[in-house]
Coordinates of C-alpha atoms and ligand atoms in Angstrom, one line a residue:
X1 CA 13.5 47.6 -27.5
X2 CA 14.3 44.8 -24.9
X3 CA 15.8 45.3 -21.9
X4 CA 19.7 44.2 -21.7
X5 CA 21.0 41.8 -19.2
X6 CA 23.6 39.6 -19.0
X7 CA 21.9 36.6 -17.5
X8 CA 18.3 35.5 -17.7
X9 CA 16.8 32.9 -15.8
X10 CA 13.6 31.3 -16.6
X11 CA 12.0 29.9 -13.5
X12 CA 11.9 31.4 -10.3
X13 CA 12.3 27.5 -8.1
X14 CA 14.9 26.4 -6.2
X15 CA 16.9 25.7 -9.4
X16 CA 16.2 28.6 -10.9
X17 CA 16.1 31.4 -7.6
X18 CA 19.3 29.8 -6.3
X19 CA 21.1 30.0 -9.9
X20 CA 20.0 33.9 -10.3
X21 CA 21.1 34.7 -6.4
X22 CA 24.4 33.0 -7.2
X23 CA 24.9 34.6 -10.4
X24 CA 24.5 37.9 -8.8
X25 CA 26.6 37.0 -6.2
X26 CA 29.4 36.5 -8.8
X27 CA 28.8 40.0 -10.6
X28 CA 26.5 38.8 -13.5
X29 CA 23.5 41.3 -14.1
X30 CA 20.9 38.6 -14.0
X31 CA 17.2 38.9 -13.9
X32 CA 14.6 35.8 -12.6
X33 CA 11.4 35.7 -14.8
X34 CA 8.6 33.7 -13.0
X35 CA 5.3 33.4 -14.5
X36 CA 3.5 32.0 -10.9
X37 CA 5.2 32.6 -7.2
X38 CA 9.1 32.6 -6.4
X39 CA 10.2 29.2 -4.5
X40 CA 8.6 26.9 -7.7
X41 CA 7.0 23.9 -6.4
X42 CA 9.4 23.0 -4.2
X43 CA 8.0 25.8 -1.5
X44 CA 4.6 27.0 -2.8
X45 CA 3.3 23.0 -3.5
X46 CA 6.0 20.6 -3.1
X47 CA 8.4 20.1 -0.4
X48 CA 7.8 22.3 2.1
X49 CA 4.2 22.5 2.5
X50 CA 3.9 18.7 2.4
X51 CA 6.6 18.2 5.3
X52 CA 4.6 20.6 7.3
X53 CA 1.6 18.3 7.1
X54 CA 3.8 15.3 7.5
X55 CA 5.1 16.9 10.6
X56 CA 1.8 17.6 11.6
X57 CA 0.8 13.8 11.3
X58 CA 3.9 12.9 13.6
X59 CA 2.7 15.4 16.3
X60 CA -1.1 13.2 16.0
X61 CA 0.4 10.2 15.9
X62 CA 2.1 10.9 18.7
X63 CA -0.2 12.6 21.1
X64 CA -2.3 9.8 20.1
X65 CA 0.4 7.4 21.7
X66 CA 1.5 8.7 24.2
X67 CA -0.6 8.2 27.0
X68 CA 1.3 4.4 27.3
X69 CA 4.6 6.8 28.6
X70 CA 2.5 8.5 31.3
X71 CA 1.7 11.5 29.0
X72 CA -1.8 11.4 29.0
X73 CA -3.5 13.5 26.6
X74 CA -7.7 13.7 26.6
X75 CA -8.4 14.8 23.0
X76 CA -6.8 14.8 20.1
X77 CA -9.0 16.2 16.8
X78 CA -7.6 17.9 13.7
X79 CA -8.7 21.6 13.1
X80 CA -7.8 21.1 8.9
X81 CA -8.6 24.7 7.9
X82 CA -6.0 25.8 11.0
X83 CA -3.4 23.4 9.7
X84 CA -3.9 25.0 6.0
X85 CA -3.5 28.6 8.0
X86 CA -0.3 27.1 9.4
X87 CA 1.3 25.7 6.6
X88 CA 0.1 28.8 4.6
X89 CA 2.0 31.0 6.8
X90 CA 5.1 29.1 6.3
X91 CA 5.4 29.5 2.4
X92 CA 4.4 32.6 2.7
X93 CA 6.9 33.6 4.8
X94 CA 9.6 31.1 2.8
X95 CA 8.4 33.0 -1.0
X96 CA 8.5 36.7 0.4
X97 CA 12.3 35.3 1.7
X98 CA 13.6 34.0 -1.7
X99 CA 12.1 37.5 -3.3
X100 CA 13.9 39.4 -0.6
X101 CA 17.4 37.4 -1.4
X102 CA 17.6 37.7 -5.2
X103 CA 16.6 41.4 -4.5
X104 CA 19.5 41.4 -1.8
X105 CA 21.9 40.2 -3.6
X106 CA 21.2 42.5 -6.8
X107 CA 19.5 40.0 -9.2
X108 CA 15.8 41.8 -10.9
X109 CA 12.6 39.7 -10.7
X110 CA 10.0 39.9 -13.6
X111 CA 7.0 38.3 -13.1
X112 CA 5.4 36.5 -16.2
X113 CA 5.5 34.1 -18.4
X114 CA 8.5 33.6 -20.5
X115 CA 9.4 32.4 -24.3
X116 CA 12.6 32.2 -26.0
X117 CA 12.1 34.3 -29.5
X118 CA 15.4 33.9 -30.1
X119 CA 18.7 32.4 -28.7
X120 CA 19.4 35.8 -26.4
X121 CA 15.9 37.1 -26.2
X122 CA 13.0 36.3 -23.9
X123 CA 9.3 37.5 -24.5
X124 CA 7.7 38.3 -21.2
X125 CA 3.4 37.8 -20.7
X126 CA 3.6 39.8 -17.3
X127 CA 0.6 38.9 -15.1
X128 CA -0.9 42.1 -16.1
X129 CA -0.9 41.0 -20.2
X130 CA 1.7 43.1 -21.0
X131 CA 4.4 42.3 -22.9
X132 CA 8.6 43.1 -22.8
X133 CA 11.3 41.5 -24.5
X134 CA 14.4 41.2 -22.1
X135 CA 17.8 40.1 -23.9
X136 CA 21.1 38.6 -22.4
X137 CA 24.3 39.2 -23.7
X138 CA 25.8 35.8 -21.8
X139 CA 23.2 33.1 -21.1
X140 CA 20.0 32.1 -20.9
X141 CA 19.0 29.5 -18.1
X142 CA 16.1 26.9 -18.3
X143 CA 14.8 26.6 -15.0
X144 CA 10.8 25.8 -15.8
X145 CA 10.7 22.9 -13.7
X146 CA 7.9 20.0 -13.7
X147 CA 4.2 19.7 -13.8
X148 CA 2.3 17.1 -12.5
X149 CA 1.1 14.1 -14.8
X150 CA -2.5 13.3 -15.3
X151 CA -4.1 9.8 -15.4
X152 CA -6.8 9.8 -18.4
X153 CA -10.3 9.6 -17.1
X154 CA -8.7 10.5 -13.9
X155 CA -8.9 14.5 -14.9
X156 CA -7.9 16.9 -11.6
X157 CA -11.6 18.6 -10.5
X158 CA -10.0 19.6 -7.4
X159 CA -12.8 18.2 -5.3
X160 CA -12.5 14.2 -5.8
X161 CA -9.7 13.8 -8.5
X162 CA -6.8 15.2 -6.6
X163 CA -3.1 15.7 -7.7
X164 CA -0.6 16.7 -5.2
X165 CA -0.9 20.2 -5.9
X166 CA -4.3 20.1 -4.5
X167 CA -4.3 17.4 -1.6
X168 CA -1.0 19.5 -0.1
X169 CA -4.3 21.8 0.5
X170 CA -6.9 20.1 1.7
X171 CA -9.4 21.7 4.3
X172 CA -11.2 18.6 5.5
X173 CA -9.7 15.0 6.3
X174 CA -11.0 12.2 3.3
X175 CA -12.5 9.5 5.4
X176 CA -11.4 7.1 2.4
X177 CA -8.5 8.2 0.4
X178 CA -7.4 6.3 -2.9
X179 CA -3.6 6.8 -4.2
X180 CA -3.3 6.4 -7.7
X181 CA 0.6 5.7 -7.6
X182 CA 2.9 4.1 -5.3
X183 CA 5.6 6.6 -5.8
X184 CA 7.2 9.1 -3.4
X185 CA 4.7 11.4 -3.4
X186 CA 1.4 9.5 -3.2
X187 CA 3.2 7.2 -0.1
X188 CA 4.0 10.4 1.6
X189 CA 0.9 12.3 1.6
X190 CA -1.4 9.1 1.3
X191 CA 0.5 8.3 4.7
X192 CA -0.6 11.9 6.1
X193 CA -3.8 11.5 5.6
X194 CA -3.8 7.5 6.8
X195 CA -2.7 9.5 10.5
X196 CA -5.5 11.9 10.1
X197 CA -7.5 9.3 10.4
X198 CA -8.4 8.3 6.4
X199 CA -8.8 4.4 5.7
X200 CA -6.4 4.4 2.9
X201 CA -5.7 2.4 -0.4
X202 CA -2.7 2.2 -2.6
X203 CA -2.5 0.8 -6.3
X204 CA 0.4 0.5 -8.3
X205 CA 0.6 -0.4 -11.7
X206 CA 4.1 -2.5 -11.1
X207 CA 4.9 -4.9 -8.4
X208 CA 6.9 -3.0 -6.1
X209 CA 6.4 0.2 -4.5
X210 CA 8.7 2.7 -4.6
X211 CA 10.8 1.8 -7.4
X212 CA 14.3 2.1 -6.9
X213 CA 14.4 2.3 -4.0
X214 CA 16.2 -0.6 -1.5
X215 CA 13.8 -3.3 -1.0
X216 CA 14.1 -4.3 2.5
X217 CA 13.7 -0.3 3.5
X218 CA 10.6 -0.2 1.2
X219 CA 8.9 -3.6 3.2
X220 CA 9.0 -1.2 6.6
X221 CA 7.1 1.0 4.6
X222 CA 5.0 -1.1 3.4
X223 CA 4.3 -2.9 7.0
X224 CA 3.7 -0.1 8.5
X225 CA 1.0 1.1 6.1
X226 CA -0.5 -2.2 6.3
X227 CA -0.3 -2.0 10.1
X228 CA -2.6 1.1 10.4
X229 CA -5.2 -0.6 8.2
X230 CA -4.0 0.8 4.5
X231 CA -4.3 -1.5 1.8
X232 CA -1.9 -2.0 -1.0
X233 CA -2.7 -3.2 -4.3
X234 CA 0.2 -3.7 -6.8
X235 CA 0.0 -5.0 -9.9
X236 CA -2.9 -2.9 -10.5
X237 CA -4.5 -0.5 -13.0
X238 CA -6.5 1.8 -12.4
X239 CA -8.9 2.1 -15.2
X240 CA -11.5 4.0 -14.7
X241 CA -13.9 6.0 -11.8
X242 CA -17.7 7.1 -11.8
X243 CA -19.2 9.3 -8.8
X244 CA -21.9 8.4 -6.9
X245 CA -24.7 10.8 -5.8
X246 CA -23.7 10.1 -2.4
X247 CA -20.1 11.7 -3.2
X248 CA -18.8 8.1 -2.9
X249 CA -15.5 8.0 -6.3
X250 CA -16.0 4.6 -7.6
X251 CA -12.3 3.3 -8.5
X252 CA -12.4 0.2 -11.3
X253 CA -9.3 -1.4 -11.8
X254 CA -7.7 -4.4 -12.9
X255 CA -5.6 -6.2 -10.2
X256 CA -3.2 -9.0 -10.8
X257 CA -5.4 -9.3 -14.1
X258 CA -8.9 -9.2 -12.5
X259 CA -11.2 -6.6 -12.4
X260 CA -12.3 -4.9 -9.0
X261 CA -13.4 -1.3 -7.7
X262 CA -12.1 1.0 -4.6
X263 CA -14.8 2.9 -2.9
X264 CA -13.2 6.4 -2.0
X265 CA -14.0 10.0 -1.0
X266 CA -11.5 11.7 -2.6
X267 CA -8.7 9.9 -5.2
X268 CA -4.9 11.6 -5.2
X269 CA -3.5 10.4 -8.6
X270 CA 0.4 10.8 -8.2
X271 CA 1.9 9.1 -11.0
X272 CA 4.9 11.1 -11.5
X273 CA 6.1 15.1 -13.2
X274 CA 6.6 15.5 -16.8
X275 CA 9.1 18.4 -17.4
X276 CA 8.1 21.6 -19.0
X277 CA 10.4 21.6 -21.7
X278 CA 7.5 22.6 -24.5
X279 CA 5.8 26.0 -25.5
X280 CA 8.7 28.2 -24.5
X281 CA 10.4 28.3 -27.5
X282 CA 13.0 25.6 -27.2
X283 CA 12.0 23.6 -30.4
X284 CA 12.0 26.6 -32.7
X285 CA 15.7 27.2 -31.5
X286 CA 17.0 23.8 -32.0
X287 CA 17.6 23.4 -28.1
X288 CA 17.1 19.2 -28.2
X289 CA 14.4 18.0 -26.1
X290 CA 14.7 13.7 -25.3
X291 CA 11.6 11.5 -25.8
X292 CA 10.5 12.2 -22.0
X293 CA 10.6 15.7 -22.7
X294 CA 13.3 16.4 -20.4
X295 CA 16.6 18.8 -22.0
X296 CA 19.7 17.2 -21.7
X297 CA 23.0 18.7 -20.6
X298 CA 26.5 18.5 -20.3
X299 CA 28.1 18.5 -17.3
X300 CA 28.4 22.3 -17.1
X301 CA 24.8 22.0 -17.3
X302 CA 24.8 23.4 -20.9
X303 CA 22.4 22.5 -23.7
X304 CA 23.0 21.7 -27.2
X305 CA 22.9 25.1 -28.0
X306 CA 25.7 27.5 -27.2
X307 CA 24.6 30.2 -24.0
X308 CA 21.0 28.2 -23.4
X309 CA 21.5 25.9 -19.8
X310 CA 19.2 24.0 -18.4
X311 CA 19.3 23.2 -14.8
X312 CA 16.3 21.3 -12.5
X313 CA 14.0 19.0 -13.1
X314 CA 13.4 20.4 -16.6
X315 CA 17.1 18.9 -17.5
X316 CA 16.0 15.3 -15.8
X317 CA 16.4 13.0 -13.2
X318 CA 16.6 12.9 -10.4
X319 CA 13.9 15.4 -9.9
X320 CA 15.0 17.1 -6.5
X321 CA 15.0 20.2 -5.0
X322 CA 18.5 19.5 -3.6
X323 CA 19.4 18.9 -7.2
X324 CA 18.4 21.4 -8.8
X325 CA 19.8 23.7 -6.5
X326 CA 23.0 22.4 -7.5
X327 CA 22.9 22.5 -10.6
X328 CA 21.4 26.2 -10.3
X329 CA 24.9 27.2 -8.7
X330 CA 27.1 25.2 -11.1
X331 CA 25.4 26.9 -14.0
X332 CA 25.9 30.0 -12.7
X333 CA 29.7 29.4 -11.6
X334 CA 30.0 28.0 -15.2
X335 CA 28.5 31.5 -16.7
X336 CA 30.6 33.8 -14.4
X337 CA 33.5 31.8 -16.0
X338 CA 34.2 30.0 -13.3
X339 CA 35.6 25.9 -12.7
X340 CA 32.5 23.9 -11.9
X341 CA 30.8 21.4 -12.7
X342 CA 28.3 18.4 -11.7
X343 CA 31.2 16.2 -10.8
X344 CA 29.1 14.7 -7.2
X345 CA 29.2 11.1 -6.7
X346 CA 25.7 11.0 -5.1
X347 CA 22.4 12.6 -5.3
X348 CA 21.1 11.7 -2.0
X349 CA 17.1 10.7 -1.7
X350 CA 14.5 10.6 1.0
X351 CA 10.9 9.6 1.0
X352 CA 9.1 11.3 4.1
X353 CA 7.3 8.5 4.8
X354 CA 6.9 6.7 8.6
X355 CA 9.3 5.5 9.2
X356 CA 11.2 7.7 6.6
X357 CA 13.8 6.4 3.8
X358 CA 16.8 8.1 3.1
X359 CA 20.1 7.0 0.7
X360 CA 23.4 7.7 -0.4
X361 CA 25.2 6.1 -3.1
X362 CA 24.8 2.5 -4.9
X363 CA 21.9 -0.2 -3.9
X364 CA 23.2 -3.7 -3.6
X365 CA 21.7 -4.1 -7.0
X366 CA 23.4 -1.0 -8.4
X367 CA 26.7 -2.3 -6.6
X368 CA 26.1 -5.4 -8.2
X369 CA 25.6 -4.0 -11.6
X370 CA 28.8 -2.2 -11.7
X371 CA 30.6 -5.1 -10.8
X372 CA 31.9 -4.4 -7.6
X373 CA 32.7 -7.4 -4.9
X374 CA 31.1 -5.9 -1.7
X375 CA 29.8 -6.0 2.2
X376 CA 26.6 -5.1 3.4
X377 CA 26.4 -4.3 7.7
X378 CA 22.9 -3.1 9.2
X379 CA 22.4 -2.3 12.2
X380 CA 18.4 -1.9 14.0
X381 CA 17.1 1.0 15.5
X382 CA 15.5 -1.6 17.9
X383 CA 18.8 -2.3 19.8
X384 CA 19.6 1.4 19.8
X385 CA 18.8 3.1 23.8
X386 CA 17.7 6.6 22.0
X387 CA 15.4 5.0 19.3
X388 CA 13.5 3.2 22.0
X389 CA 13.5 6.4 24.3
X390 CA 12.0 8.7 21.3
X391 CA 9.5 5.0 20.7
X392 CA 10.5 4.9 17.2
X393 CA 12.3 1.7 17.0
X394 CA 11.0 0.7 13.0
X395 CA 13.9 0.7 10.4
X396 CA 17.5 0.0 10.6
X397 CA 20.7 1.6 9.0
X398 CA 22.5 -0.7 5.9
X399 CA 26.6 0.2 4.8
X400 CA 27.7 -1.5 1.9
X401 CA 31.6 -1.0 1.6
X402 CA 34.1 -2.0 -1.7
X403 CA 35.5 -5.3 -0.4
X404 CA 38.8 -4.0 -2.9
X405 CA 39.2 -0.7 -1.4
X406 CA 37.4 -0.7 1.7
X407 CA 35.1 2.5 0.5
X408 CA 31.5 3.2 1.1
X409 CA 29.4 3.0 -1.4
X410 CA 26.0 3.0 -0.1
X411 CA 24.1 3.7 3.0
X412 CA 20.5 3.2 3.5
X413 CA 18.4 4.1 6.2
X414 CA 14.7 3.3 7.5
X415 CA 13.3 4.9 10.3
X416 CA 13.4 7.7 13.0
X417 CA 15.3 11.1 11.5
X418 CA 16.4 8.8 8.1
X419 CA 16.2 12.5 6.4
X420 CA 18.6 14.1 9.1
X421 CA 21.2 11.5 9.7
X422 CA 21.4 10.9 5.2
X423 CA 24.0 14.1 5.3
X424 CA 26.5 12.2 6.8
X425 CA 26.4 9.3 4.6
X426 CA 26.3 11.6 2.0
X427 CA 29.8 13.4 2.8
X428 CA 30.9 9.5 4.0
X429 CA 30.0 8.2 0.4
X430 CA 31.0 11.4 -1.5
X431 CA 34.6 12.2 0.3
X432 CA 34.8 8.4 -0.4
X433 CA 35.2 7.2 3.6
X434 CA 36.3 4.2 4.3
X435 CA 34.3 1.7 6.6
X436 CA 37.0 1.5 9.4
X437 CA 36.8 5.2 9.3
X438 CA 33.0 5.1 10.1
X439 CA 33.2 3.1 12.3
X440 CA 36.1 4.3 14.0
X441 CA 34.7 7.8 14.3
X442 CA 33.0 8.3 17.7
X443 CA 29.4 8.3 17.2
X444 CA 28.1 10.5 20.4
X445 CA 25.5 8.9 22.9
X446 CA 22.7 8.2 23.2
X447 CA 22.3 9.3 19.6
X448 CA 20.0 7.7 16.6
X449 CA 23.8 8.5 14.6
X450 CA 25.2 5.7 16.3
X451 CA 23.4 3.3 14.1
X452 CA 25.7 4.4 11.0
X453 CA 28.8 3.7 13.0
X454 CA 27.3 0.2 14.1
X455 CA 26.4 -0.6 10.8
X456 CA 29.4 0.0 9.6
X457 CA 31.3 -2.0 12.5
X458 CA 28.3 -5.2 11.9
X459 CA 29.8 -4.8 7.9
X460 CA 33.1 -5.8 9.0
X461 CA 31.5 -8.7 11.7
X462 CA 32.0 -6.4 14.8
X463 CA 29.1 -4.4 15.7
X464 CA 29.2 -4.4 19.7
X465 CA 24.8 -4.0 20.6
X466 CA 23.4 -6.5 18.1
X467 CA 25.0 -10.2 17.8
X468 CA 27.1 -10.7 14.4
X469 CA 26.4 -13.2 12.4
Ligands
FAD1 C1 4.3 17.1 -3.4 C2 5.7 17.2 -3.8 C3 6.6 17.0 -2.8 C4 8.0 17.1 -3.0 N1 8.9 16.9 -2.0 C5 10.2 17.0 -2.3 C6 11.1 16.8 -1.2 O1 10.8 16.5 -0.1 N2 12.4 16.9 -1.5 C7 12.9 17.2 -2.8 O2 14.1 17.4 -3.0 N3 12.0 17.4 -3.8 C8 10.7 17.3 -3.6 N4 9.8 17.5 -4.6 C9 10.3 17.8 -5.9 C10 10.8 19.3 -6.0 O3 9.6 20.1 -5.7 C11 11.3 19.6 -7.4 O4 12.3 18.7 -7.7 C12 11.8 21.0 -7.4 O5 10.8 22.0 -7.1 C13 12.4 21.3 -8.8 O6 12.9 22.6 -8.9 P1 13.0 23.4 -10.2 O7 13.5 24.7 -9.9 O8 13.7 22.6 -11.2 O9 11.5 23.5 -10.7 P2 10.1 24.0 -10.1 O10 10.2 24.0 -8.6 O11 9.1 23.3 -10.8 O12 10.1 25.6 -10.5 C14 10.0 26.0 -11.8 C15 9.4 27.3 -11.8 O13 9.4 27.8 -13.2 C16 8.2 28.5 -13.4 N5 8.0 28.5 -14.8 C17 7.7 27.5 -15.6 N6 7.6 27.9 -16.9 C18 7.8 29.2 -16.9 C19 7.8 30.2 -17.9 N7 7.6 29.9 -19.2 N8 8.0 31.5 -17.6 C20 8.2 31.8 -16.3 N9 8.2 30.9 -15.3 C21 8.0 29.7 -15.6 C22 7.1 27.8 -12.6 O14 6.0 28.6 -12.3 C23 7.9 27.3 -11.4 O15 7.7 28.3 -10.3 C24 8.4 17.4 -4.4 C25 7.5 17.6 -5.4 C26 6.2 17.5 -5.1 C27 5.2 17.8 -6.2

């Protein structure tokens, strides 16, 4: 006998926890099946623990610093295992939250490890090696998320081959760190530990890093790596390692075609997820899974198979927390019978880095792509009073704006707060606001937000604190 729902969601992350909260919200008796900790990786390995540590390595960095504003500070070390305490506590508390709201708001939690048997019916492994059958007379939502990617001969030991999952959790500071991967995730926590003191190398495969990304933002990253003593080498492979007896991971790789090794303490491969789309019983359904193994969807985040969804990072890119929260709360507004659906102009992106990088809407080369006839404005964080008061003047703000109809269609920022000032280019590019009306708006002063409205006013040749050209 299998218990009867009318909803089951598989994956308890912030796709799947905010799709079962919303469904029970809308009167859908929904239950959550999660086969390792509520929050997915976002909260227990992913987002949240790694902007604790990169708000950690702001605090150093700045304590180290500040003694030239008359703040003088006489010792600055880095307790790791307190930091691990710390950040510990947090997702602690943030987990036993998201249990607490599905249980609020009337959705059941199972915990194990789900498979589709057949297209209403999900086998539960609970923790304990039990097994129930639940059933749903309505839907059943893919929510399983990503994993992380290996690199062959690069195998995870969780001492010297690290993956992100393991370096978020790291209880002493590498004094050489090797990033395998100049992607989001290795620049933000290779950049941690670069503050904590680690002497640390980048290589990446292809010739840019951050791919996708606006260029000039990405060279600010780049510089200030380089600035703190990091080395970057693109173009490179990484081909193989060997440990010495001293501890000492001997990286070989072929850059720009030659071969060369990387002396490190500890590597962090971060090449990218891979979604978990296999072993759960999708194939044996018929549910279609693409050659990345992502599962494709409609815009009512619907499969190819009538009542299976997929929402997250399981269902493809981009793969965000923000995203996937969205989609979690479309699917379930589409289930309840509800209008909805992933009609959003932008997905908005930031990479934690310092300085950070945050976006909304098209690049210039996306804008160019789709044809559109446009002006870019940027404005410095340099010639802003309250960037140089906080001493983070790195970075700038771009606009590009629709020459035709005067709309934004992109905003790009490097440097102090880039992750907090994105939401309003995000409602800017997605209530489709016109430059004048960025400009126009009163910016409040002395605030970092007043380098969207001058980038905006320098697109259209009249940004008052920097000199037009
Ligand atoms: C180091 C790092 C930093 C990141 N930083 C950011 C950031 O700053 N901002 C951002 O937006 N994104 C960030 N991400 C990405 C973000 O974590 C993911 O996009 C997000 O967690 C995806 O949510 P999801 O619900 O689709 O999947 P997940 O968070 O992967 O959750 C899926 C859940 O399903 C469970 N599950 C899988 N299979 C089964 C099964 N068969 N039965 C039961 N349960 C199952 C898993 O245990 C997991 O808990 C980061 C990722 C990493 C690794």
């Amino acid at each position: 006998m299998s218990e009867q729902f009318e909803a089951i969601v598989l994956g308890g992350g912030p796709g799947g926890y905010v799709c079962a909260i919303r469904l029970a919200q809308l009167g859908v008796k929904t239950v959550c099946i999660e086969e390792e900790e509520y929050g997915g990786v976002c909260l227990n390995w992913g987002c949240i623990p790694s902007k604790a540590l990169i708000a950690n390595a702001h605090f150093f960095d700045k304590a180290k610093t500040i003694g030239a504003h008359g703040i003088e500070v006489s010792q600055v070390t880095v307790n790791a295992p307190k930091m691990q305490e710390w950040k510990d506590g947090i997702v602690k508390k943030l987990t036993g939250g998201v249990r607490g709201l599905l249980k609020a708001n009337g959705a059941q939690i199972i915990e194990g490890r789900g498979r589709l048997v057949d297209k209403n019916t999900v086998e539960v492994t609970e923790k304990s090696g039990g097994k129930r059958r639940v059933s749903a007379s309505k839907a059943i939502v893919i929510a399983t998320g990503s994993s992380t990617i290996q690199v062959p001969g690069f195998e995870f030991d969780g001492k010297s081959i690290l993956g992100a999952r393991e370096a978020v959790s790291l209880r002493a500071i590498p004094k050489r760190l090797c990033v395998i991967g100049g992607g989001v995730i290795g620049l933000e926590l290779g950049m941690v530990y670069q503050s904590f003191g680690a002497e640390l190398t980048v290589v990446e495969l292809t010739s840019g890093l951050l791919p996708g990304v606006d260029p000039e933002c990405v060279k600010v990253v780049e510089r200030s790596i380089t600035k703190h003593g990091g080395k970057i080498f693109k173009n490179t492979k990484a081909e193989r390692q060997e440990k010495r007896p001293d501890g000492t991971v001997v990286v070989h790789v072929t850059s720009e075609g030659k071969p060369m090794t990387i002396e490190a303490d500890q590597v962090l491969v971060a090449v990218g997820m891979k979604p978990r789309s296999k072993g759960i019983g999708l194939e044996e359904l018929g549910v279609t899974i693409d050659a990345r193994g992502f599962v494709p969807t409609n815009e009512l985040c619907e499969t190819n198979v009538p009542g299976i969804y997929a929402i997250g990072d399981v269902s493809g890119q981009p793969m965000l927390a923000h995203k996937a929260s969205k989609e979690g709360e479309v699917a379930a507004e589409v289930i309840a019978g509800h209008a909805a659906g992933k009609d959003w102009l932008t997905v908005p992106g930031i990479i934690f880095t310092h300085p950070e990088i945050a976006m909304a809407g098209l690049t210039e080369e996306q804008a160019t792509a789709q044809g559109y006839s446009f002006k870019v404005g940027k404005f410095p964080f340099s010639a802003l009073g309250r960037a140089m008061s906080i001493a983070e003047t790195d970075g700038f703000v771009k606009v590009l704006f629709d020459e035709k109809t005067r709309r934004i269609l992109g905003i790009h920022i490097v440097g102090p707060s880039a992750s907090d000032l994105i939401s309003e280019a995000v409602l800017a590019v997605e209530t489709m606001v016109s430059v004048e009306d960025m400009s126009l708006a009163i910016h409040p002063h002395p605030t970092l937000g007043e380098a969207l409205m001058e980038a905006a006013a320098a697109a259209q040749g009249h940004a008052i604190h920097v000199v037009n050209r």
